Short mmCIF file of C-alpha atoms and ligand atoms in Angstrom, two decimals:
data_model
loop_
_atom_site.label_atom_id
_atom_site.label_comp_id
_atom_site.label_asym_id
_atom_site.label_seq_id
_atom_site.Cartn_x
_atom_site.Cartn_y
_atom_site.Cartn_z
CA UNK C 1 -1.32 -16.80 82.58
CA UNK C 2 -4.33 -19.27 82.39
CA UNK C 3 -4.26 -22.50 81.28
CA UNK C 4 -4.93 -23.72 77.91
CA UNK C 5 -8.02 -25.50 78.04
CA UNK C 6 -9.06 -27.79 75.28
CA UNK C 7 -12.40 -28.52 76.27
CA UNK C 8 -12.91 -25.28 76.06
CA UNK C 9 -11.40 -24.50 73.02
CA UNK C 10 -13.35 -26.89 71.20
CA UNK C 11 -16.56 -25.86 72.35
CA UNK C 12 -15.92 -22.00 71.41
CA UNK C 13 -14.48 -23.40 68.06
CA UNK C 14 -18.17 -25.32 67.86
CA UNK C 15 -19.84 -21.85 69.03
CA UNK C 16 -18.30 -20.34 65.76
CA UNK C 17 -18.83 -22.76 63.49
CA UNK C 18 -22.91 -22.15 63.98
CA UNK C 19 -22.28 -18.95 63.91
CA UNK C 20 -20.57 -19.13 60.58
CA UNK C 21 -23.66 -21.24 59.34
CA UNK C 22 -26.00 -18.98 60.51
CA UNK C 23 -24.61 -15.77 58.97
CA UNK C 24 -23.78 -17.92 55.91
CA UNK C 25 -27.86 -18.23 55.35
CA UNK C 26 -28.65 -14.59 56.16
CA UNK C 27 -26.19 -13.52 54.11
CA UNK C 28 -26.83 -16.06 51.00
CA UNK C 29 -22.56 -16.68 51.10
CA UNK C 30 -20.44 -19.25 49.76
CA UNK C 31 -17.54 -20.24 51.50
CA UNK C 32 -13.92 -20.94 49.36
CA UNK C 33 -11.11 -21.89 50.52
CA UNK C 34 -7.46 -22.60 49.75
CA UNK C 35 -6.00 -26.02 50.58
CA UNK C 36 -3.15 -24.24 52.46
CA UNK C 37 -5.74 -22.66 54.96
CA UNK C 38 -6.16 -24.37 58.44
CA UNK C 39 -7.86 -27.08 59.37
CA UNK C 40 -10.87 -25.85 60.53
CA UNK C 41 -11.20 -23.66 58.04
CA UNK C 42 -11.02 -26.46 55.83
CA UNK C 43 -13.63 -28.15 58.07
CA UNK C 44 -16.35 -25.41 57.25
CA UNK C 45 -15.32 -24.86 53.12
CA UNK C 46 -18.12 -25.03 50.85
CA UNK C 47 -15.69 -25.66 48.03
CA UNK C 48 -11.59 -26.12 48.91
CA UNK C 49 -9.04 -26.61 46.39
CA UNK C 50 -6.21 -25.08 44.28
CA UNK C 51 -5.71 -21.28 42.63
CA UNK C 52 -7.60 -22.59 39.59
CA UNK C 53 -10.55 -24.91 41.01
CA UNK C 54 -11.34 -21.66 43.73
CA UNK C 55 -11.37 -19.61 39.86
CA UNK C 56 -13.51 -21.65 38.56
CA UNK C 57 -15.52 -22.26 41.57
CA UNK C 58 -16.00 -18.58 41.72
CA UNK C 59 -17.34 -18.06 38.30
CA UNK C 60 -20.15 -20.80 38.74
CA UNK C 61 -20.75 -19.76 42.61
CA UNK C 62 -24.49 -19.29 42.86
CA UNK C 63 -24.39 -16.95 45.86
CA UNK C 64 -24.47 -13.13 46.85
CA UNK C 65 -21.38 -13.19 49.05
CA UNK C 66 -18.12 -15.03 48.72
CA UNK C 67 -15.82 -15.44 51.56
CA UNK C 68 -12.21 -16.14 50.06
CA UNK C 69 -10.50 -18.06 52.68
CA UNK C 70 -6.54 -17.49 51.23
CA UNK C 71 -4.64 -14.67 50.11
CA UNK C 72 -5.42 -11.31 48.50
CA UNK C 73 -4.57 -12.49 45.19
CA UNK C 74 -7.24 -14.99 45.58
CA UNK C 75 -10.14 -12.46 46.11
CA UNK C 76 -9.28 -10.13 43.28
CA UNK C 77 -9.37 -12.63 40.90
CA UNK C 78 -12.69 -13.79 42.58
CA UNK C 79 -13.90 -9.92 42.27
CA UNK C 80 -12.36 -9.59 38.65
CA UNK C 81 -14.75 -12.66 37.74
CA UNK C 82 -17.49 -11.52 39.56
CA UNK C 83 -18.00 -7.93 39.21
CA UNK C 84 -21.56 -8.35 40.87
CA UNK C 85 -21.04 -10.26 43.94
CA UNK C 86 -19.64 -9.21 46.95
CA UNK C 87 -15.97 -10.62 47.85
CA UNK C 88 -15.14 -10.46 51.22
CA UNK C 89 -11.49 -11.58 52.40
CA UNK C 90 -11.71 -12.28 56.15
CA UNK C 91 -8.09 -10.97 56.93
CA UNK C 92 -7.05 -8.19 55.24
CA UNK C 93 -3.55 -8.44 55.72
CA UNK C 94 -3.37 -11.90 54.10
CA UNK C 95 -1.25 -10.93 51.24
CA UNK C 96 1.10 -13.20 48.92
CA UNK C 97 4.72 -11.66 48.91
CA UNK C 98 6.04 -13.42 46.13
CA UNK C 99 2.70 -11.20 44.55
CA UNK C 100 4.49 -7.79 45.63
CA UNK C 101 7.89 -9.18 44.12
CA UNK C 102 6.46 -7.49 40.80
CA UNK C 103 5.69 -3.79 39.80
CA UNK C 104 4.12 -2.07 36.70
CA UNK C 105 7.33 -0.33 36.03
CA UNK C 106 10.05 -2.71 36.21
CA UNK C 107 6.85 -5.12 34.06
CA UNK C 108 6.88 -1.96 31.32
CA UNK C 109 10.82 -1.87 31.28
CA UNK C 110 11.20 -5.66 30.63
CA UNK C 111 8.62 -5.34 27.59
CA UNK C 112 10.64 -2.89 26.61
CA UNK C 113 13.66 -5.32 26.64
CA UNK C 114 11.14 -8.23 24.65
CA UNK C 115 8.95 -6.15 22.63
CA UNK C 116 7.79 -9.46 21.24
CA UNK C 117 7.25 -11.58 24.07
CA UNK C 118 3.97 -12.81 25.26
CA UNK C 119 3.68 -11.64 29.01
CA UNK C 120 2.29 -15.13 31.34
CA UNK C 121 1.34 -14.39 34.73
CA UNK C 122 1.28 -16.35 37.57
CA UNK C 123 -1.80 -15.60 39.17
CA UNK C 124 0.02 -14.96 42.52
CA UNK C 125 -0.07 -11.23 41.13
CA UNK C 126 -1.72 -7.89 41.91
CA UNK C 127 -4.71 -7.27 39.45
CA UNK C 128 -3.08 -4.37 38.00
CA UNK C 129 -0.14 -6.53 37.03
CA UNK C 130 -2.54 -8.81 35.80
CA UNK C 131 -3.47 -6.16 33.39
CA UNK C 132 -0.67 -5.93 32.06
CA UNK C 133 -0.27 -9.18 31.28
CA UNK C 134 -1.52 -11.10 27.85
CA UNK C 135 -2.47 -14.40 29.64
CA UNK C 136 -2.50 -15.75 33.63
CA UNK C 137 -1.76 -19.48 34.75
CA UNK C 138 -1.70 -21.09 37.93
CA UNK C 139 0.58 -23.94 38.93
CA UNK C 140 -2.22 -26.35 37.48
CA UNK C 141 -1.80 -24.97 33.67
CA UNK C 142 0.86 -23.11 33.55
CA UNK C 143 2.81 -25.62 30.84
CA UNK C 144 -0.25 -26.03 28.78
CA UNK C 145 -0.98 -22.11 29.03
CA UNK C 146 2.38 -21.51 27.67
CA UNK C 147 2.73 -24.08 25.07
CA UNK C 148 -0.68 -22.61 23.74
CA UNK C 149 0.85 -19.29 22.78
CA UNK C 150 1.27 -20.65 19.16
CA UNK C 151 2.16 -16.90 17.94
CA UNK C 152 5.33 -16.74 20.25
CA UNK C 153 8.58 -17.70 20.32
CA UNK C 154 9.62 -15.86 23.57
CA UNK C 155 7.62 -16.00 27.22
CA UNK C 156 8.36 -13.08 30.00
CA UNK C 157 6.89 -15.40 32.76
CA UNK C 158 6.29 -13.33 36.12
CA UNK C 159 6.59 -13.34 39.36
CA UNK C 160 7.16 -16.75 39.88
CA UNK C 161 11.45 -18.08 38.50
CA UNK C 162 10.62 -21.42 39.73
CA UNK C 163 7.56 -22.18 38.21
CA UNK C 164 9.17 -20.57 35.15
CA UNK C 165 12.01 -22.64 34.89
CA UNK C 166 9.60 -25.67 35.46
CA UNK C 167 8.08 -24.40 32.50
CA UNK C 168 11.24 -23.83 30.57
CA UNK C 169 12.11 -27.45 31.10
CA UNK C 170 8.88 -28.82 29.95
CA UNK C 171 8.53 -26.53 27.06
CA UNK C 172 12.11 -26.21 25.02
CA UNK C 173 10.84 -24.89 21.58
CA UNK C 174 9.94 -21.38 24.12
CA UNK C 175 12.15 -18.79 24.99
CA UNK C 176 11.14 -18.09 28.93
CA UNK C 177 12.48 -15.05 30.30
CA UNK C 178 12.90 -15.30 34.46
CA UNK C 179 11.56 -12.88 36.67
CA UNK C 180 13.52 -12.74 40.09
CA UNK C 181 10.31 -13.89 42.41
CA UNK C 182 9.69 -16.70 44.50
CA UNK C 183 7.59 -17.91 47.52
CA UNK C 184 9.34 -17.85 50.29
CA UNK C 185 7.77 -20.55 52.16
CA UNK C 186 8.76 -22.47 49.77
CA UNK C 187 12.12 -22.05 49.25
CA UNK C 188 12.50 -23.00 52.65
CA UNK C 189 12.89 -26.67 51.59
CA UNK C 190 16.03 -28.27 50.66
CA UNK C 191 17.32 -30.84 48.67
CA UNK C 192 18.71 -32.24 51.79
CA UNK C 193 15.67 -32.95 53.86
CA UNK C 194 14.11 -34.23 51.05
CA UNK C 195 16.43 -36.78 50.86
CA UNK C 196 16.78 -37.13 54.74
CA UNK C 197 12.71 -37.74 54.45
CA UNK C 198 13.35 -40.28 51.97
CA UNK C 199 15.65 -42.32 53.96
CA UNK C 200 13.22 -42.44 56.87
CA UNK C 201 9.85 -43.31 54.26
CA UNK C 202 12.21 -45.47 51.68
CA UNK C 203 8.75 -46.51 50.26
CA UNK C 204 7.14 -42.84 50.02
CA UNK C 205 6.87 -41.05 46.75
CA UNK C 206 7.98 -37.16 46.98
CA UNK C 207 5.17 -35.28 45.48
CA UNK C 208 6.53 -31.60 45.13
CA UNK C 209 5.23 -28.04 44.18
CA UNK C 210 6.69 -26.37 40.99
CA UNK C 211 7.50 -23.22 43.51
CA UNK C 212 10.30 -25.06 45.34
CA UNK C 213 13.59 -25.16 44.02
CA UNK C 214 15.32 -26.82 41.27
CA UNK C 215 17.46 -28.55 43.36
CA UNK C 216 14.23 -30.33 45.11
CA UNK C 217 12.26 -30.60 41.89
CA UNK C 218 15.15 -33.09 40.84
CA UNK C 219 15.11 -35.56 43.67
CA UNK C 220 10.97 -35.42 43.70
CA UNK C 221 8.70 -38.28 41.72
CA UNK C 222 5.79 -36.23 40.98
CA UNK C 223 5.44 -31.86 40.28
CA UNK C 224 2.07 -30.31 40.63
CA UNK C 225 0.06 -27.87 42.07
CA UNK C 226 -1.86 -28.42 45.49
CA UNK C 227 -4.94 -29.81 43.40
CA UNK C 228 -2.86 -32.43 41.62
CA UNK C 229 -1.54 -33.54 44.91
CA UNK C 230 -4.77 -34.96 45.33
CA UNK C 231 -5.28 -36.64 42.37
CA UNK C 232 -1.96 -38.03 42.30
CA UNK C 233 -2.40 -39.57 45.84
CA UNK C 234 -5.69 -40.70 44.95
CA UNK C 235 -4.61 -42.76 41.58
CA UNK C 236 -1.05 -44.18 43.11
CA UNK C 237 -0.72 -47.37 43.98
CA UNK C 238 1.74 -45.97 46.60
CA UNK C 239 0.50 -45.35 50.14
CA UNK C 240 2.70 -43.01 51.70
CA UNK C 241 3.97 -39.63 50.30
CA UNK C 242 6.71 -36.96 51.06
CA UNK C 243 4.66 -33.80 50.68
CA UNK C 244 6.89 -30.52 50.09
CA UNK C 245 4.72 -27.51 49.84
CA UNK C 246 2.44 -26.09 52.82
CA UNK C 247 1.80 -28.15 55.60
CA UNK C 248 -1.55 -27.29 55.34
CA UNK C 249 -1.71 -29.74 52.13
CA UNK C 250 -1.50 -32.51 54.73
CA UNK C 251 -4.82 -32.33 56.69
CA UNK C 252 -6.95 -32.72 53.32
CA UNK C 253 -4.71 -35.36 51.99
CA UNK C 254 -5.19 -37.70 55.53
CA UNK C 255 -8.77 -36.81 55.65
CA UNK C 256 -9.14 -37.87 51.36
CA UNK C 257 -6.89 -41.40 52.02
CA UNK C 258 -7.32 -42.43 55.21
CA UNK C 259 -5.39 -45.43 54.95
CA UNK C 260 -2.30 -43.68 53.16
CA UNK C 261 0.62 -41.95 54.99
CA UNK C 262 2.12 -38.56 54.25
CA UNK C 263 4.76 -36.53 55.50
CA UNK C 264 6.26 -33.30 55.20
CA UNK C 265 9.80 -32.98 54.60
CA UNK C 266 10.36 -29.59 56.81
CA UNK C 267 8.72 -28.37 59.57
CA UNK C 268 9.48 -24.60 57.89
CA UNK C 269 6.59 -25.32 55.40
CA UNK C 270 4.35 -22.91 56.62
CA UNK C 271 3.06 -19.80 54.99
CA UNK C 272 2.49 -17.34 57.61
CA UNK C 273 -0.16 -15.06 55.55
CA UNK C 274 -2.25 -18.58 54.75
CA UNK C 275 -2.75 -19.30 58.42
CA UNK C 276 -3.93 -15.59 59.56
CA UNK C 277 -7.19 -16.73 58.60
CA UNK C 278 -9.40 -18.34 61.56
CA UNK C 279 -13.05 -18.92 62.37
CA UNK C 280 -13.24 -16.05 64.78
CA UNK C 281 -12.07 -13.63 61.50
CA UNK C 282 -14.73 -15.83 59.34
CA UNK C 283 -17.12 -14.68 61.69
CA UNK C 284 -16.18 -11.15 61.79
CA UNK C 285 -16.35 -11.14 57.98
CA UNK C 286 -19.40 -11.88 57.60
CA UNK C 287 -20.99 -10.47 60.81
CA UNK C 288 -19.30 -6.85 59.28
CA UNK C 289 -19.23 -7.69 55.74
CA UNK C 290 -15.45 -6.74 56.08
CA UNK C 291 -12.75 -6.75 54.31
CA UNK C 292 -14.99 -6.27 50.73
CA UNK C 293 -12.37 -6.64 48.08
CA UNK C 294 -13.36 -4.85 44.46
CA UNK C 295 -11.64 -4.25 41.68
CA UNK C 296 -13.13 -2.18 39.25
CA UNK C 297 -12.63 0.05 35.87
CA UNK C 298 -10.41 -0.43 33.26
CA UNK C 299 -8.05 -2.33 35.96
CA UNK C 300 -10.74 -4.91 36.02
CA UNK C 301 -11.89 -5.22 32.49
CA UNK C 302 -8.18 -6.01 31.54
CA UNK C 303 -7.22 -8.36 33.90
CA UNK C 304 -10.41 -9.72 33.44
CA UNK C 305 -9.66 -10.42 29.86
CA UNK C 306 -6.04 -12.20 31.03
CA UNK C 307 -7.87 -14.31 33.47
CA UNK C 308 -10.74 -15.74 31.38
CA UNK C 309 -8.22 -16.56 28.57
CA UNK C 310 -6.64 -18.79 30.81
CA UNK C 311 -10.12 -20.09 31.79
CA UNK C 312 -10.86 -20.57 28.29
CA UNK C 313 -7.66 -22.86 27.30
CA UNK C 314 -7.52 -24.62 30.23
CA UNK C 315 -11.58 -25.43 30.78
CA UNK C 316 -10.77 -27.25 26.89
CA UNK C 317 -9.40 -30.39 28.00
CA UNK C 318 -7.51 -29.89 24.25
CA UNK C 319 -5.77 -27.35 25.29
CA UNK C 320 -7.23 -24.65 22.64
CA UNK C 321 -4.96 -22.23 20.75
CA UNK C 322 -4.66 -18.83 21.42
CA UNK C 323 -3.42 -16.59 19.09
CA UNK C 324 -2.34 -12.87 18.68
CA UNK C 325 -3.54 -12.55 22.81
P1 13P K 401 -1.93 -23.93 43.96
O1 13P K 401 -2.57 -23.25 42.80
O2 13P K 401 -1.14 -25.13 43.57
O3 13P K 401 -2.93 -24.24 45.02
O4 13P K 401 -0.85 -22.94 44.58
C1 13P K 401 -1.18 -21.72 45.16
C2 13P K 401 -0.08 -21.18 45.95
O5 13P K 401 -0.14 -20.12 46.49
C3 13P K 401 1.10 -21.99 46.08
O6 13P K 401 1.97 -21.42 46.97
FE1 SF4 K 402 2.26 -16.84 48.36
FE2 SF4 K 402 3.97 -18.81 48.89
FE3 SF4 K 402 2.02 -18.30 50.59
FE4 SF4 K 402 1.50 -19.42 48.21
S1 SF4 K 402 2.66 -20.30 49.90
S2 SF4 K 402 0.37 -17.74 49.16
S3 SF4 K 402 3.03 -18.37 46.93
S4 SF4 K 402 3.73 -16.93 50.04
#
């Protein structure tokens, strides 16, 4: 077996990087990418950030092409809001599981059960779950989504039980109903190495994502999605951190706050599906114009309408009222 090389490596890594620029004129693409992705990925983003900034970023993207540099999720809803660009997701086998933890028919059977709840969906979801839905959220808006369903009393909230009891905690005067899905890489964390982490970084703050468990939510200082994270590190007076969600979160919080300090609790933190994505398969993807992700028809013009209702209440800083969705 040869030896790894990292002189090497670094120059091929360079060698794809133009590459990636080049193609990126020809083609007139945008690159968009999740904070979870790795860290040269990161290095060659056009716009990073969380499940709703790469939304929004994808509605205003003045390009022909966007390459969605996450999960499958991700590029539908990129496709859903674009019907006229071209969506191309570099790895087509980077799906979200806790996404498949949902289907149409055990959906229609639980409406059945609450014929007059409002249906919230995470947007870790297919898009034809998505159009069956009345509303999406993301981990960003998710309370404020909910608590703007003035016409309901009672929430089916889908895929995601952590996030939903998060929500269910923060919004009482709601009746949430669970659905059994969850993200496995985050689960992975426990309440123990949380606190383990603690006693090593006594100063640190825990920032933690709504999808880990309750059990870590209660020991953590701060819950918000990957976005928030940098926000919150930004504006605290604190400079180190106990990070539990994807280690990937770490390489754009270092390079944001140089002279701040953050950890992660576990070194299980990694979503395997996030990290299929490298520069070789950005490359490909635009050098083939594979994998082109579309969603179209009446599929598309309903989970359209779920996914710009949550752009509309959440682009209102407000937080505007949506009735009879
Ligand atoms: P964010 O919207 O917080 O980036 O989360 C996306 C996700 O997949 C979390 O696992
Ligand atoms: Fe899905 Fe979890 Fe990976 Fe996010 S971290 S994409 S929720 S499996």
């Amino acid at each position: 077996m040869k030896a790894y090389n990292k002189t090497a490596d670094i120059k091929y890594k360079e060698n794809l990087k133009k590459k990636i620029a080049r193609l990126k004129k020809e083609r007139n693409a945008v690159i968009i990418v999740h904070n979870y992705q790795r860290d040269e990925i990161q290095d060659i983003a056009d716009i990073s950030g969380d499940s709703l900034a790469l939304s929004q970023a994808a509605v205003r993207a003045d390009a022909r092409v966007i390459v969605f540099c996450g999960v499958d999720f991700m590029a539908e809803s990129a496709s859903i809001l674009n019907p006229d660009k071209i969506v191309l997701l570099p790895v087509k086998e980077a799906g979200c599981p806790m996404a498949d933890m949902v289907t149409i028919e055990r959906l229609k059977e639980k409406k059945k059960e609450y014929p007059n709840a409002a249906i919230v969906c995470y947007v870790n979801s297919s898009a034809t779950i998505k159009a069956e839905s009345d509303i999406c959220c993301t981990s960003s808006n998710a309370i404020q989504i909910v608590k703007s369903l003035k016409d309901y009393k009672e929430v089916i909230f889908i895929p995601d039980k952590n996030l939903g009891r998060y929500v269910q905690d923060n919004v009482p005067e709601k009746k949430i109903i669970l659905w059994e899905g969850f993200c496995p890489t985050h689960i992975r964390v426990s309440k123990e190495e949380i606190l383990r982490a603690k006693k090593e970084h006594p100063d640190a703050e825990v920032i933690a994502h709504p999808e880990c468990n309750p059990d870590v939510i209660s020991v953590s200082d701060h819950i918000c999605s990957t976005g928030g994270m940098f926000k919150y590190a930004k504006a605290s007076k604190s400079t180190s951190f106990i990070i539990a969600t994807e280690s990937g979160m770490l390489y754009g919080l270092k390079r944001a706050n140089p002279d701040k300090h953050f950890y992660v609790p576990s070194e299980r933190l990694v979503c395997p599906t996030m990290k299929l994505t490298t520069l070789g398969w950005v490359a490909h993807s635009l050098e083939a114009m594979e994998y082109q992700i579309k969603i179209e028809g009446e599929i598309r013009e309903r989970s359209y309408k779920a996914l710009e209702r949550m752009l509309r209440v959440s682009g209102e800083k407000s937080g505007a009222a949506i009735s009879g969705v």
